[in-house]
């Protein structure tokens, strides 16, 4: 299509929307005044858990495709403090959590967040991450009135989701006419961390001018301190090469193959032998501040016209500081002795080589994350019943998200410099046993607890300063209509066009590209004692890693990153061992073009959908045509040489960067059909079939690449993506049987099938010559795989008894497989089963609820140590409780509990407890709140 045709389409659509947005007032002048609405006294609005369930059941029953919903308990009050937590109670929905245990990413029907699209009042939400998946922690639940999880597909719905489309809804001042509002004050405390939080929220709504106009305002002000105890495996596990395994011919034993018999040869019984490379343990402290403001103005001058102007602005300020201890026992010849091997894993060994580079040198790791996210969404919408047979709707919006963290995230290590011997053993717990005895008689655990160590015992080491600046801007316009035919089965025809223009930029600012991360390490390390008072204090956190029973140090030495940077800058001018003076500017973060990008994506879609109806059934059939044009810009630079600074310490020298640009365009035709057959008044059968698509994550469209792992001796080139990646597409089929056996009660069972083509996964090549003399690299790149199949079953039950008790239960089971070439792989990010159980009681002034949400273990990354060695998220059950008491009609108090079982999210390789990959414990928290209505 020519540029002139595109401009013409855009102009016509914009003119149509503008005409609709301006026609209402003129038309309204010719109308008689609307009849007086019902007074507030005549309205009956059911609130609380019972009212929320009733609205959700009605939405499901009236939906034209397979859908589940949640609704606010009342204006300004959602079932959970976090939108994602509330969504997790819905059949087929699971969530992942960020620091502090707050729900952040949402998956539907076991498919990961990248298969899900989030909208707000039908408008796509901009994101602060590199992809499209929305981080729900930026959005307080107080600003929405409900959410629909649309699992089926219709031509009239926004494309871009295979797992499910999640549409968040805001309240309207016309939901309840007149003046009313709510103010809520909350305080919370975490039992593990013993840290507190507080929140003030309020919503005001009123209608006026003879109930033809209405406004609604909301505000949320929140401050909270969180702590997450963590353990991880940043350096991964070492696995020897296995010549019998074509996926692991070269291995990843950077320091040399693990050699128990010390003969310098990779013997057959040493093929694929696994040992620890690096591990860390510590705690992340977060000071979270969240503000949100919402506003909506509605004008209804006549029964047939409505104009809405609304806006949402939020700011999440959540800097994190992680105090951790890091251990780097990576194997090298002569470094390990007295090895114990169980089932192909080195489970214990000693480290007593006197060479300073071969002994265990425990490290202090200070890891900070600067996350300040500003999210805005503003729009205008008009709906005009032009006649009894034609309704037109127009919408314009702008959605933005901004997070500027460039150079402000840190991964800074101080390395102990004292002679020692160490013993490491894997226990099956989340952290290995660590015993370090220094030659001068000090012991690591006891010495940290007693304050026996000071600055002189440490050298400067790894000094990574990084962070990216991400700006995401989405401008959207839509023009839609409904023509009411009323002829036989043909009830009405929906049609419309949508235009979306998305621009996402990422600028990485770090010191890895210039070698600044290693500027103060190796032979150029400085004794920290020469820098002055860098280490501020020793401290022990309450209940730190109390559920992990290994023996390792549990006391921290703290140092402040900014004070450390200032001390390094003050050291300028001292002569380095290489003869040059120290210059902090040489280690400072700079713009890194190799992982920066500019991506623009322009989408035009049009649809037509015929809605059909007869005495016992309703349905629809339609088609949506989507055309997308993508332009991506990134940069590349060849490695000129690699400088070895010491053991596992290298610097890559790069050529000047050059621009790489890629363009792509694609058109998809997405047909859909849905049938809702009323077997009886209580029993309904739903059938659905559709072709759906989900676009690649934005960063996967940018032809970026990185070889930063060279810094620590892993010679791997990772390609971020390319614009020619195809979207995921799926042919999906749904069948659902729904039994509405009582008031606000439903039992449903559903099955679904999805065949996903062009699914995106990662390829892994070993021993590749990328043009660096003397070195062969591993190369990883995203690719479109062949296909995947997902089959699933959903069962749901929701029932309220007349005595006030209620029950909600759901179970989802997935069976999934994927293929790349002729190789079968698990489909990453798909939980095989998700289930939950909730019990309720609501009668008179008392409301009680208890909910448990369980997610089975699932594969998060495939082939991390060769074919069949997959990283898995272990099963987790999250239990929440809520109790409230209405003291008067205007005033009530509540108490809530989160993570009542004190569960931790853990990761491992193939579920093997000897191969832990990650541990995140959030603790149990409680919240007390009070609300006042007016």
XYZ file of C-alpha atoms in Angstrom, residues 52-480:
429
model
C -19.199 -8.238 43.488
C -20.028 -11.875 42.760
C -23.476 -10.960 41.413
C -22.004 -8.468 38.949
C -19.338 -10.960 37.844
C -21.928 -13.700 37.228
C -24.134 -11.329 35.226
C -21.193 -10.220 33.086
C -20.285 -13.833 32.356
C -23.853 -14.799 31.531
C -24.352 -11.841 29.197
C -20.961 -12.156 27.485
C -20.938 -13.092 23.811
C -17.828 -15.281 24.176
C -15.987 -17.203 26.900
C -15.257 -14.652 29.612
C -14.758 -14.282 33.363
C -14.941 -11.044 35.311
C -14.325 -9.462 38.678
C -15.985 -6.341 40.036
C -15.234 -3.871 42.795
C -16.850 -4.503 46.160
C -18.118 -0.965 45.831
C -16.858 2.355 44.498
C -13.126 2.668 45.211
C -12.797 -0.770 46.847
C -11.472 -3.794 44.948
C -11.439 -7.365 46.362
C -7.632 -7.190 46.761
C -5.157 -4.370 47.182
C -3.509 -5.396 43.924
C -5.309 -5.916 40.602
C -3.168 -8.931 39.726
C -4.015 -10.623 43.046
C -7.720 -10.235 42.310
C -7.276 -11.607 38.800
C -5.582 -14.698 40.247
C -8.951 -15.844 41.675
C -10.353 -16.151 38.139
C -10.438 -19.542 36.434
C -7.295 -20.059 34.376
C -5.368 -17.034 35.644
C -1.989 -17.151 37.396
C 0.387 -14.353 38.344
C 4.059 -13.726 39.041
C 5.256 -11.489 41.846
C 7.807 -8.762 42.260
C 9.807 -7.732 45.355
C 7.632 -7.626 48.437
C 5.299 -10.289 47.046
C 3.102 -7.928 45.058
C 1.439 -9.354 41.952
C 3.001 -7.958 38.789
C 2.593 -10.064 35.618
C -0.524 -12.008 34.599
C -0.834 -15.242 32.615
C -4.079 -16.663 31.232
C -4.791 -20.345 30.621
C -1.208 -21.176 31.486
C 0.212 -19.061 28.666
C 2.785 -16.502 29.796
C 2.368 -12.713 29.976
C 3.700 -12.301 26.432
C 0.567 -14.081 25.172
C -1.709 -11.675 27.076
C -2.845 -8.159 26.172
C -3.934 -5.627 28.820
C -6.245 -2.722 28.029
C -7.946 -0.019 30.090
C -11.429 0.835 28.853
C -10.463 -0.874 25.610
C -7.257 1.145 25.175
C -3.839 -0.485 25.057
C -1.687 0.293 28.078
C 1.891 1.436 27.531
C 4.505 -0.492 29.503
C 7.725 0.403 31.300
C 9.449 -2.876 30.464
C 11.133 -3.928 27.283
C 8.074 -5.860 26.100
C 4.298 -5.466 25.824
C 3.259 -7.275 28.998
C 1.870 -4.835 31.521
C 3.326 -4.593 35.033
C 0.261 -4.413 37.259
C 2.178 -3.104 40.263
C 2.161 0.367 38.678
C -1.644 0.458 38.903
C -3.416 0.590 42.293
C -6.618 -1.444 42.343
C -8.481 1.543 43.791
C -8.660 3.205 40.357
C -10.663 0.488 38.590
C -14.201 -0.801 39.013
C -13.779 -4.169 37.349
C -11.851 -6.379 34.983
C -12.882 -8.765 32.220
C -10.693 -11.713 31.228
C -11.844 -12.515 27.690
C -10.617 -15.981 26.743
C -12.545 -16.431 23.529
C -12.112 -14.218 20.497
C -14.382 -11.906 18.552
C -13.690 -9.773 15.515
C -14.795 -6.671 17.430
C -12.177 -7.155 20.165
C -8.655 -5.742 20.006
C -6.190 -8.216 18.507
C -2.913 -9.167 20.136
C -3.783 -11.884 22.654
C -3.654 -15.677 22.436
C -3.914 -16.504 26.138
C -6.496 -13.869 26.930
C -7.462 -10.222 26.643
C -7.670 -8.439 30.005
C -9.747 -5.282 29.915
C -9.771 -3.111 33.024
C -12.814 -0.901 33.520
C -13.079 2.425 35.311
C -16.163 3.590 37.188
C -18.655 6.083 35.791
C -20.348 8.892 37.731
C -23.594 7.536 36.255
C -23.116 4.131 37.883
C -24.890 5.707 40.838
C -26.353 9.145 40.257
C -26.036 11.924 42.762
C -23.189 12.867 45.045
C -21.268 10.217 46.930
C -17.746 9.136 47.732
C -15.451 7.134 49.954
C -12.243 7.826 51.881
C -10.091 4.935 53.021
C -7.042 4.794 55.307
C -4.898 1.646 55.611
C -1.813 0.492 57.455
C 0.097 -2.760 56.993
C 2.905 -4.742 58.605
C 4.988 -7.667 57.390
C 5.726 -10.337 59.976
C 9.018 -11.461 58.419
C 10.592 -8.083 57.742
C 8.815 -6.209 60.578
C 8.360 -3.301 58.135
C 5.266 -1.133 57.784
C 3.250 0.688 55.145
C 0.350 3.110 54.841
C -2.144 4.185 52.205
C -4.752 6.904 51.773
C -7.283 6.634 48.962
C -10.484 8.378 48.041
C -13.078 8.607 45.296
C -15.641 11.359 44.749
C -18.467 11.144 42.222
C -21.387 13.421 41.437
C -23.925 14.142 38.713
C -25.367 17.590 38.124
C -27.123 19.853 35.608
C -30.305 17.806 35.848
C -28.203 14.648 35.814
C -26.894 15.331 32.327
C -23.315 15.795 33.499
C -21.151 13.851 35.882
C -17.621 13.901 37.220
C -15.577 11.361 39.123
C -12.206 11.891 40.775
C -9.940 9.414 42.515
C -6.653 9.642 44.377
C -4.279 7.079 45.875
C -1.270 7.952 48.047
C 0.751 4.998 49.293
C 4.069 4.424 51.051
C 5.380 1.025 52.008
C 8.626 -0.634 52.992
C 9.188 -4.174 51.736
C 11.838 -6.820 52.124
C 12.459 -9.905 50.045
C 14.980 -12.540 51.098
C 16.714 -13.912 48.013
C 19.171 -16.529 46.909
C 20.295 -17.020 43.355
C 22.749 -18.395 40.902
C 23.898 -15.501 38.717
C 26.887 -17.366 37.306
C 24.822 -20.463 36.587
C 25.973 -24.006 36.988
C 29.061 -25.395 35.325
C 28.444 -28.479 33.204
C 31.215 -30.312 31.416
C 30.953 -30.886 27.705
C 29.189 -34.087 26.682
C 30.404 -35.366 23.298
C 27.443 -37.765 23.218
C 24.922 -34.899 23.474
C 24.746 -32.746 20.355
C 23.105 -29.939 22.365
C 26.090 -29.761 24.742
C 29.136 -30.636 22.661
C 31.141 -27.705 24.044
C 29.777 -27.323 27.570
C 30.137 -24.160 29.629
C 33.099 -25.037 31.858
C 34.830 -21.708 31.341
C 37.634 -22.387 33.779
C 38.250 -25.896 32.437
C 36.394 -29.185 32.581
C 35.671 -30.452 36.089
C 38.343 -33.119 36.565
C 37.905 -35.204 39.756
C 40.878 -37.461 39.017
C 43.046 -34.496 38.001
C 44.428 -36.218 34.890
C 43.787 -33.277 32.565
C 41.536 -35.356 30.312
C 37.751 -35.309 29.933
C 37.026 -38.930 30.769
C 33.784 -40.604 29.788
C 32.520 -40.704 33.370
C 33.076 -36.927 33.525
C 30.833 -36.157 30.541
C 28.160 -33.671 31.577
C 29.392 -33.462 35.186
C 27.746 -30.504 36.996
C 29.175 -28.246 39.695
C 28.369 -24.814 41.196
C 29.712 -21.763 39.374
C 28.526 -18.876 41.515
C 25.807 -18.323 44.097
C 24.603 -15.508 46.287
C 22.292 -14.941 49.236
C 20.893 -11.760 50.741
C 17.930 -9.469 51.023
C 16.293 -6.778 48.894
C 14.991 -3.732 50.749
C 12.465 -1.558 48.971
C 10.905 1.796 49.783
C 7.816 1.957 47.619
C 5.835 5.122 46.984
C 2.826 5.034 44.713
C 0.518 7.833 43.663
C -2.420 7.712 41.286
C -4.960 10.265 40.130
C -7.993 9.523 37.994
C -10.680 11.709 36.557
C -13.706 11.292 34.337
C -16.206 13.740 32.916
C -19.374 12.500 31.235
C -21.941 14.533 29.367
C -25.293 12.974 28.497
C -27.360 15.818 27.075
C -29.828 13.384 25.550
C -30.716 9.732 25.835
C -28.994 9.058 22.530
C -25.640 10.793 23.092
C -22.774 10.404 25.522
C -19.414 12.161 25.611
C -16.704 10.954 28.000
C -13.340 12.542 28.740
C -11.164 10.580 31.129
C -7.622 10.367 32.361
C -5.343 8.303 34.550
C -1.882 9.174 35.806
C 0.223 7.054 38.136
C 3.732 7.180 39.506
C 5.510 4.241 41.086
C 8.721 5.125 42.910
C 10.260 1.892 44.182
C 14.045 2.011 44.583
C 15.548 -1.261 45.794
C 18.794 -1.972 47.616
C 20.013 -5.545 47.819
C 22.586 -6.460 50.460
C 24.004 -9.824 49.482
C 26.945 -12.147 49.973
C 28.353 -13.635 46.803
C 30.560 -16.711 46.344
C 32.429 -17.611 43.170
C 33.776 -21.178 43.478
C 33.872 -21.744 39.686
C 36.048 -24.748 38.920
C 39.573 -24.383 37.560
C 42.342 -27.033 37.542
C 43.850 -27.233 40.996
C 41.082 -25.167 42.603
C 38.911 -27.981 44.017
C 39.922 -30.996 46.061
C 38.167 -33.832 47.930
C 35.199 -33.769 45.570
C 32.048 -35.714 46.399
C 29.886 -36.692 43.419
C 26.244 -37.781 43.527
C 24.195 -38.569 40.417
C 26.438 -36.533 38.117
C 26.613 -33.512 40.466
C 29.612 -32.387 42.517
C 27.902 -31.956 45.905
C 30.920 -31.110 48.056
C 34.536 -29.975 47.695
C 37.346 -28.121 49.461
C 39.127 -24.987 48.286
C 42.569 -24.585 49.876
C 44.854 -23.494 47.041
C 47.045 -20.654 48.392
C 47.049 -18.804 45.043
C 45.040 -15.567 45.635
C 43.110 -16.120 42.393
C 42.367 -19.781 43.149
C 41.172 -19.624 46.735
C 37.636 -18.736 47.761
C 37.359 -14.962 48.031
C 33.947 -14.184 49.596
C 32.336 -11.020 48.258
C 30.041 -8.278 49.465
C 27.478 -7.608 46.753
C 25.434 -4.430 46.750
C 22.755 -4.592 44.055
C 20.440 -1.619 43.580
C 17.541 -1.010 41.237
C 16.202 2.446 40.480
C 12.620 2.007 39.271
C 10.514 5.126 38.909
C 7.627 4.590 36.508
C 5.243 7.253 35.260
C 2.178 5.951 33.414
C -0.476 8.141 31.803
C -3.608 7.407 29.819
C -5.906 10.129 28.502
C -8.757 9.808 26.079
C -12.055 11.045 24.764
C -14.953 8.851 23.701
C -18.324 9.601 22.141
C -21.317 7.368 21.524
C -24.215 8.555 19.372
C -27.423 6.678 18.640
C -27.867 8.326 15.287
C -31.202 6.598 14.763
C -33.088 3.592 16.024
C -31.013 1.401 13.713
C -27.553 2.984 13.781
C -25.148 3.697 16.651
C -21.715 5.252 16.113
C -18.794 5.327 18.529
C -15.496 7.184 18.315
C -12.476 7.057 20.575
C -9.137 8.870 20.723
C -6.451 8.167 23.306
C -2.823 8.560 24.217
C -1.068 6.114 26.529
C 2.495 6.654 27.752
C 4.925 5.033 30.142
C 8.324 6.374 31.159
C 11.084 4.831 33.252
C 14.493 6.516 33.247
C 16.969 4.376 35.169
C 19.984 4.847 32.926
C 23.239 4.282 34.818
C 21.452 4.234 38.183
C 21.230 0.483 38.751
C 24.276 -1.075 40.350
C 25.907 -4.461 40.800
C 28.946 -3.623 42.890
C 31.249 -6.151 44.537
C 33.915 -5.815 47.235
C 36.139 -8.882 47.352
C 37.844 -10.274 50.451
C 41.619 -10.431 50.132
C 42.740 -12.569 53.072
C 44.226 -16.085 52.726
C 41.701 -18.775 53.615
C 40.464 -22.300 53.077
C 36.843 -23.149 52.344
C 34.418 -26.051 52.201
C 31.262 -25.972 50.039
C 28.528 -28.596 50.144
C 25.107 -28.849 48.498
C 22.397 -29.864 50.938
C 19.219 -29.878 48.893
C 18.254 -26.623 50.604
C 18.140 -23.294 48.772
C 21.667 -22.218 49.767
C 24.778 -24.427 50.004
C 26.679 -24.869 53.233
C 29.538 -22.365 53.270
C 32.473 -22.652 55.675
C 35.416 -20.277 55.262
C 38.345 -20.268 57.699
C 41.005 -17.578 57.381
C 44.666 -18.265 57.959
C 44.772 -15.733 60.807
C 42.158 -17.729 62.773
C 39.047 -15.728 61.892
C 35.970 -17.540 60.615
C 33.676 -15.932 58.074
C 30.293 -16.450 59.778
C 31.459 -15.657 63.298
C 33.642 -12.763 62.125
C 30.832 -11.028 60.269
C 28.567 -11.396 63.292
C 31.186 -10.025 65.716
C 32.501 -7.176 63.563
C 35.913 -8.786 63.040
C 36.243 -7.558 59.451
C 36.904 -4.024 58.193
C 37.737 -2.135 54.992
C 41.322 -3.448 54.939
C 40.023 -6.992 54.445
C 38.492 -6.112 51.059
C 39.637 -5.028 47.623
C 37.595 -3.239 44.995
C 36.275 -5.662 42.411
C 33.359 -5.725 39.981
C 31.782 -2.286 39.535
C 28.784 -2.451 37.216
C 26.623 0.639 36.804
C 23.738 0.200 34.406
C 20.083 0.888 33.758
C 17.948 1.798 30.808
C 15.762 4.724 29.805
C 12.516 3.423 28.354
C 9.829 5.558 26.765
C 6.680 3.964 25.395
C 4.035 6.020 23.598
C 0.822 4.698 22.072
C -1.596 6.874 20.138
C -4.841 5.227 19.188
C -8.029 6.052 17.342
C -11.085 3.985 16.620
C -14.327 4.499 14.788
C -17.068 1.906 15.178
